mmCIF file of C-alpha atoms in Angstrom:
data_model
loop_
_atom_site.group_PDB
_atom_site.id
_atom_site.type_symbol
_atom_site.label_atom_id
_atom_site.label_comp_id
_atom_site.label_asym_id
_atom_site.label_seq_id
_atom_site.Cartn_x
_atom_site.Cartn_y
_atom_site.Cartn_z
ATOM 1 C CA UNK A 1 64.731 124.897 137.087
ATOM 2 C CA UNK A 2 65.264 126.257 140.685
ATOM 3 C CA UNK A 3 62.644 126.794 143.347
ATOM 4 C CA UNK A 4 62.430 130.920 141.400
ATOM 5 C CA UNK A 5 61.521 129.104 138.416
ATOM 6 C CA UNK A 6 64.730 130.272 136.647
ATOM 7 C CA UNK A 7 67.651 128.291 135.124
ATOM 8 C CA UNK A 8 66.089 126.045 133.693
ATOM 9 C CA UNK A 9 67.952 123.152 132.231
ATOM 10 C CA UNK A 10 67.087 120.716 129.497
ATOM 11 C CA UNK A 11 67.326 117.419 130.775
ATOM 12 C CA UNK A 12 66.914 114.801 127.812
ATOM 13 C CA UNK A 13 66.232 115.362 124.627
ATOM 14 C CA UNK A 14 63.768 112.543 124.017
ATOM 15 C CA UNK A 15 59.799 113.168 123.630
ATOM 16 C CA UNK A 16 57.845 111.310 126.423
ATOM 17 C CA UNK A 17 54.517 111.398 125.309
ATOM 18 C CA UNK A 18 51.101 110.707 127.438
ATOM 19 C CA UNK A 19 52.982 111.664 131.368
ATOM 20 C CA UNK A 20 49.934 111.717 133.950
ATOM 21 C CA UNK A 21 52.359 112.652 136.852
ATOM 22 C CA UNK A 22 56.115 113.577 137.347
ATOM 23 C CA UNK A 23 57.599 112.425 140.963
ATOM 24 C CA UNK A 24 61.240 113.957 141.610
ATOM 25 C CA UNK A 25 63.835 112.501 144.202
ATOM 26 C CA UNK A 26 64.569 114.507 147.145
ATOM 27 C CA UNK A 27 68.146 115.091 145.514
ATOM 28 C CA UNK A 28 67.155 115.334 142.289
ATOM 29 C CA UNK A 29 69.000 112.275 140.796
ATOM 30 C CA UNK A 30 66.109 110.647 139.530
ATOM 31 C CA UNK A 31 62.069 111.133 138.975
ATOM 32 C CA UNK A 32 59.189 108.986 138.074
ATOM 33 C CA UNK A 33 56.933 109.412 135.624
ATOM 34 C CA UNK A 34 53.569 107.988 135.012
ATOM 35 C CA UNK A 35 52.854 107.455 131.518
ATOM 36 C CA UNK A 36 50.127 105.494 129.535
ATOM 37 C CA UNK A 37 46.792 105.926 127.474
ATOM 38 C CA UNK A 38 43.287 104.208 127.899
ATOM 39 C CA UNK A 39 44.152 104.264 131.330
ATOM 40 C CA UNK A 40 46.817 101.780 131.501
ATOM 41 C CA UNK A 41 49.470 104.286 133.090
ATOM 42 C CA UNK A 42 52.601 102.545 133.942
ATOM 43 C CA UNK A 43 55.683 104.090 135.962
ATOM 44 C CA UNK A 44 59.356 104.912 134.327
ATOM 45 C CA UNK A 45 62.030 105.496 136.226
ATOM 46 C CA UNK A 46 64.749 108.471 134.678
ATOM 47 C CA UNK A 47 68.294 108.627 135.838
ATOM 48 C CA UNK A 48 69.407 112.367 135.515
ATOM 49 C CA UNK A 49 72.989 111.253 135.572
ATOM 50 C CA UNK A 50 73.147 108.658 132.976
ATOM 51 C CA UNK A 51 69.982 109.665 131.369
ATOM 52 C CA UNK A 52 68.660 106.354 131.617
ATOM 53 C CA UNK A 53 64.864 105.369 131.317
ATOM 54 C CA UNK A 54 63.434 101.960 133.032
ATOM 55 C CA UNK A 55 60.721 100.824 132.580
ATOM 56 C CA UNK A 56 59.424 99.598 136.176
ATOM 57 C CA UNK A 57 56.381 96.700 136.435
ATOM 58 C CA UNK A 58 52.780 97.326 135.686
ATOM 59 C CA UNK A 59 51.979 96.080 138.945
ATOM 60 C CA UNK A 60 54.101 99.055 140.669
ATOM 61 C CA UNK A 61 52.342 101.896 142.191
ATOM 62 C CA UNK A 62 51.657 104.822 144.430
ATOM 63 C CA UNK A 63 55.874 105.100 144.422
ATOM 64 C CA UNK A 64 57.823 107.505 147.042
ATOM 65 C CA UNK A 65 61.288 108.533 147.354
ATOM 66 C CA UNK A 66 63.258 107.653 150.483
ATOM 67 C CA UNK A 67 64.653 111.090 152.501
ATOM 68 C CA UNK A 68 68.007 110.230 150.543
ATOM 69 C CA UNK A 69 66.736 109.999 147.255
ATOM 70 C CA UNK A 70 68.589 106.268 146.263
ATOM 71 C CA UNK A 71 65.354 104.266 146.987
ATOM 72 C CA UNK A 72 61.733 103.907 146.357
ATOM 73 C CA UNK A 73 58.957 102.665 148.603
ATOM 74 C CA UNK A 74 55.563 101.357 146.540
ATOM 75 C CA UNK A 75 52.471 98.924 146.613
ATOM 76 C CA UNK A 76 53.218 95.863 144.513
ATOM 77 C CA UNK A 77 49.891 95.006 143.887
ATOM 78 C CA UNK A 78 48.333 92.152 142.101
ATOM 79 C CA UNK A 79 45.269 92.118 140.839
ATOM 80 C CA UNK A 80 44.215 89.083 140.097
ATOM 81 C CA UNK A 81 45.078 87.477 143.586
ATOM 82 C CA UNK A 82 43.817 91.095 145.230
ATOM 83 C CA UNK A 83 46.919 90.741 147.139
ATOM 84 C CA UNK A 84 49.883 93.157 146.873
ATOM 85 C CA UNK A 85 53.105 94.193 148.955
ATOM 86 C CA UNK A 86 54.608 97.334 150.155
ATOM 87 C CA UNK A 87 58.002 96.641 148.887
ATOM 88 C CA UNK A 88 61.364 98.956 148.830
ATOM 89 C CA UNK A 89 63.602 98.764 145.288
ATOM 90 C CA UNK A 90 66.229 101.059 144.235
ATOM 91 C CA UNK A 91 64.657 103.785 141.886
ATOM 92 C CA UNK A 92 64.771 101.373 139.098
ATOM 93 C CA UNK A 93 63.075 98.599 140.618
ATOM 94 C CA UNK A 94 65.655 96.676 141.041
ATOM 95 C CA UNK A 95 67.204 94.422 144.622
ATOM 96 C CA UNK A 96 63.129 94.873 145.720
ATOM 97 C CA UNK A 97 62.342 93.677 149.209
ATOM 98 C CA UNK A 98 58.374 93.418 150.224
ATOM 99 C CA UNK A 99 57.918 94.939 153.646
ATOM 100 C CA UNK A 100 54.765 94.103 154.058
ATOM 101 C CA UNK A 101 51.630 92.244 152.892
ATOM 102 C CA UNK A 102 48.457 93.898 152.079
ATOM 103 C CA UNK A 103 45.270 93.436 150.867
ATOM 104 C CA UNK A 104 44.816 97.317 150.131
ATOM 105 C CA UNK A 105 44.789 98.390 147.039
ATOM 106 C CA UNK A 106 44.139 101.735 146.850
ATOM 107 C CA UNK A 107 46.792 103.301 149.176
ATOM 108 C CA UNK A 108 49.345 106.580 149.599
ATOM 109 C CA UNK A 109 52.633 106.611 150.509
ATOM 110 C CA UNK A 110 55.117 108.510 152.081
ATOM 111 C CA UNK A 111 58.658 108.015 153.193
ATOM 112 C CA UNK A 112 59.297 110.748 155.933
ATOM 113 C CA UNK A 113 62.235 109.346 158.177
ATOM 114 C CA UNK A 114 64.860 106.251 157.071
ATOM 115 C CA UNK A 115 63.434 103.635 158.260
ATOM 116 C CA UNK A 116 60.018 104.539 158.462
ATOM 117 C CA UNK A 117 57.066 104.375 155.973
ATOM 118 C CA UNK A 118 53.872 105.702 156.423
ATOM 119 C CA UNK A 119 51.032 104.925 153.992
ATOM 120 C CA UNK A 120 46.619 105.637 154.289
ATOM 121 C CA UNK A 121 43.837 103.706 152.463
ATOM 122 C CA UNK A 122 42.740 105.800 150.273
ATOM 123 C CA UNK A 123 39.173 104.761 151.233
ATOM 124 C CA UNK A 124 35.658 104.842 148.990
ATOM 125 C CA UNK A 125 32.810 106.519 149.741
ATOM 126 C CA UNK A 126 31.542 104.311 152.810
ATOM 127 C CA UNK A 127 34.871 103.217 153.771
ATOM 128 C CA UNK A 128 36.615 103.669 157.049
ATOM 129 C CA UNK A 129 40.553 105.739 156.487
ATOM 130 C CA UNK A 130 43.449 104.622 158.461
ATOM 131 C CA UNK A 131 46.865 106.353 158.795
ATOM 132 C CA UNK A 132 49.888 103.584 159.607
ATOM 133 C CA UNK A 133 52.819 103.686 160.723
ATOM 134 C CA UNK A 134 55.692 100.521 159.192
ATOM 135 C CA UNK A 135 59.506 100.309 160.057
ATOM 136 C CA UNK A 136 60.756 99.187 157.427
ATOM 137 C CA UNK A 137 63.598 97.217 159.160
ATOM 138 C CA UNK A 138 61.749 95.458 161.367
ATOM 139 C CA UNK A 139 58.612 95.597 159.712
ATOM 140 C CA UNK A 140 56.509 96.945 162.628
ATOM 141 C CA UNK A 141 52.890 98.538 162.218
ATOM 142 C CA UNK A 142 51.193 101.416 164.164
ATOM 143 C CA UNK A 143 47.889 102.596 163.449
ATOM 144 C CA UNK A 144 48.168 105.940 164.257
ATOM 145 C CA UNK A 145 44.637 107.203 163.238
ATOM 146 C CA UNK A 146 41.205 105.867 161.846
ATOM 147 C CA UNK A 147 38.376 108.011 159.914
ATOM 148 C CA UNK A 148 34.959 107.148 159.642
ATOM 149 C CA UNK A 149 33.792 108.909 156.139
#
């Protein structure tokens, strides 16, 4: 469907039952879905192209598309050592590379430039929010901004 909301298109033909959120790539060649009951949601990557579904890891969230569409940025994030990653994958998870180690495990983010992630706690009640700043090449981090709730 375009921006008017006309032409649509049908894009698969298979049911996808229980989808929490849709993400679309910036050129729409892929999008994620979240899908899952009793809370255990777990992200899917579709290929438009081939029509493909992959399943990608339980520990994968908060995914976002790169500015070109051909990669994903996410928190790898394991619960049971409350340690995670901010890694980059292609959109099916696959040739990942962690970026950087974290301890946060409720955070957003966003891929705005090429080589640059940006990502918040998304902070409790009582808890202090931070906006960051991470090349991804070399992985360098700027706190940019702090919020005291």
């Amino acid at each position: 469907m375009d921006s008017e909301g006309q032409n649509r298109k049908i894009l698969s033909g298979q049911i996808i039952e229980n989808i929490d959120k849709i993400s679309w790539s910036p050129k729409n060649l892929n999008l994620i879905y979240y899908s899952g009951a009793n809370l255990e949601s777990r992200a899917y990557n579709f290929n438009i192209a081939n029509q493909k579904i992959a399943s990608l890891h339980r520990a994968i969230k908060n995914i976002a598309f790169s500015p070109e569409g051909n990669k994903i940025a996410y928190l790898f994030s394991d619960s049971g050592s409350e340690e995670g990653n901010i890694s980059v994958s292609f959109p099916d998870g696959s040739d990942f590379k962690n970026i950087f180690k974290t301890r946060l495990s409720r955070i957003n983010i966003d891929w705005p430039k090429e080589n640059l992630l940006s990502f918040y706690n998304d902070g409790g009640s009582n808890e202090e929010v931070s906006l960051f700043l991470l090349e991804i090449e070399n992985q360098k981090i700027t706190k940019i901004l702090d919020e005291k709730k």
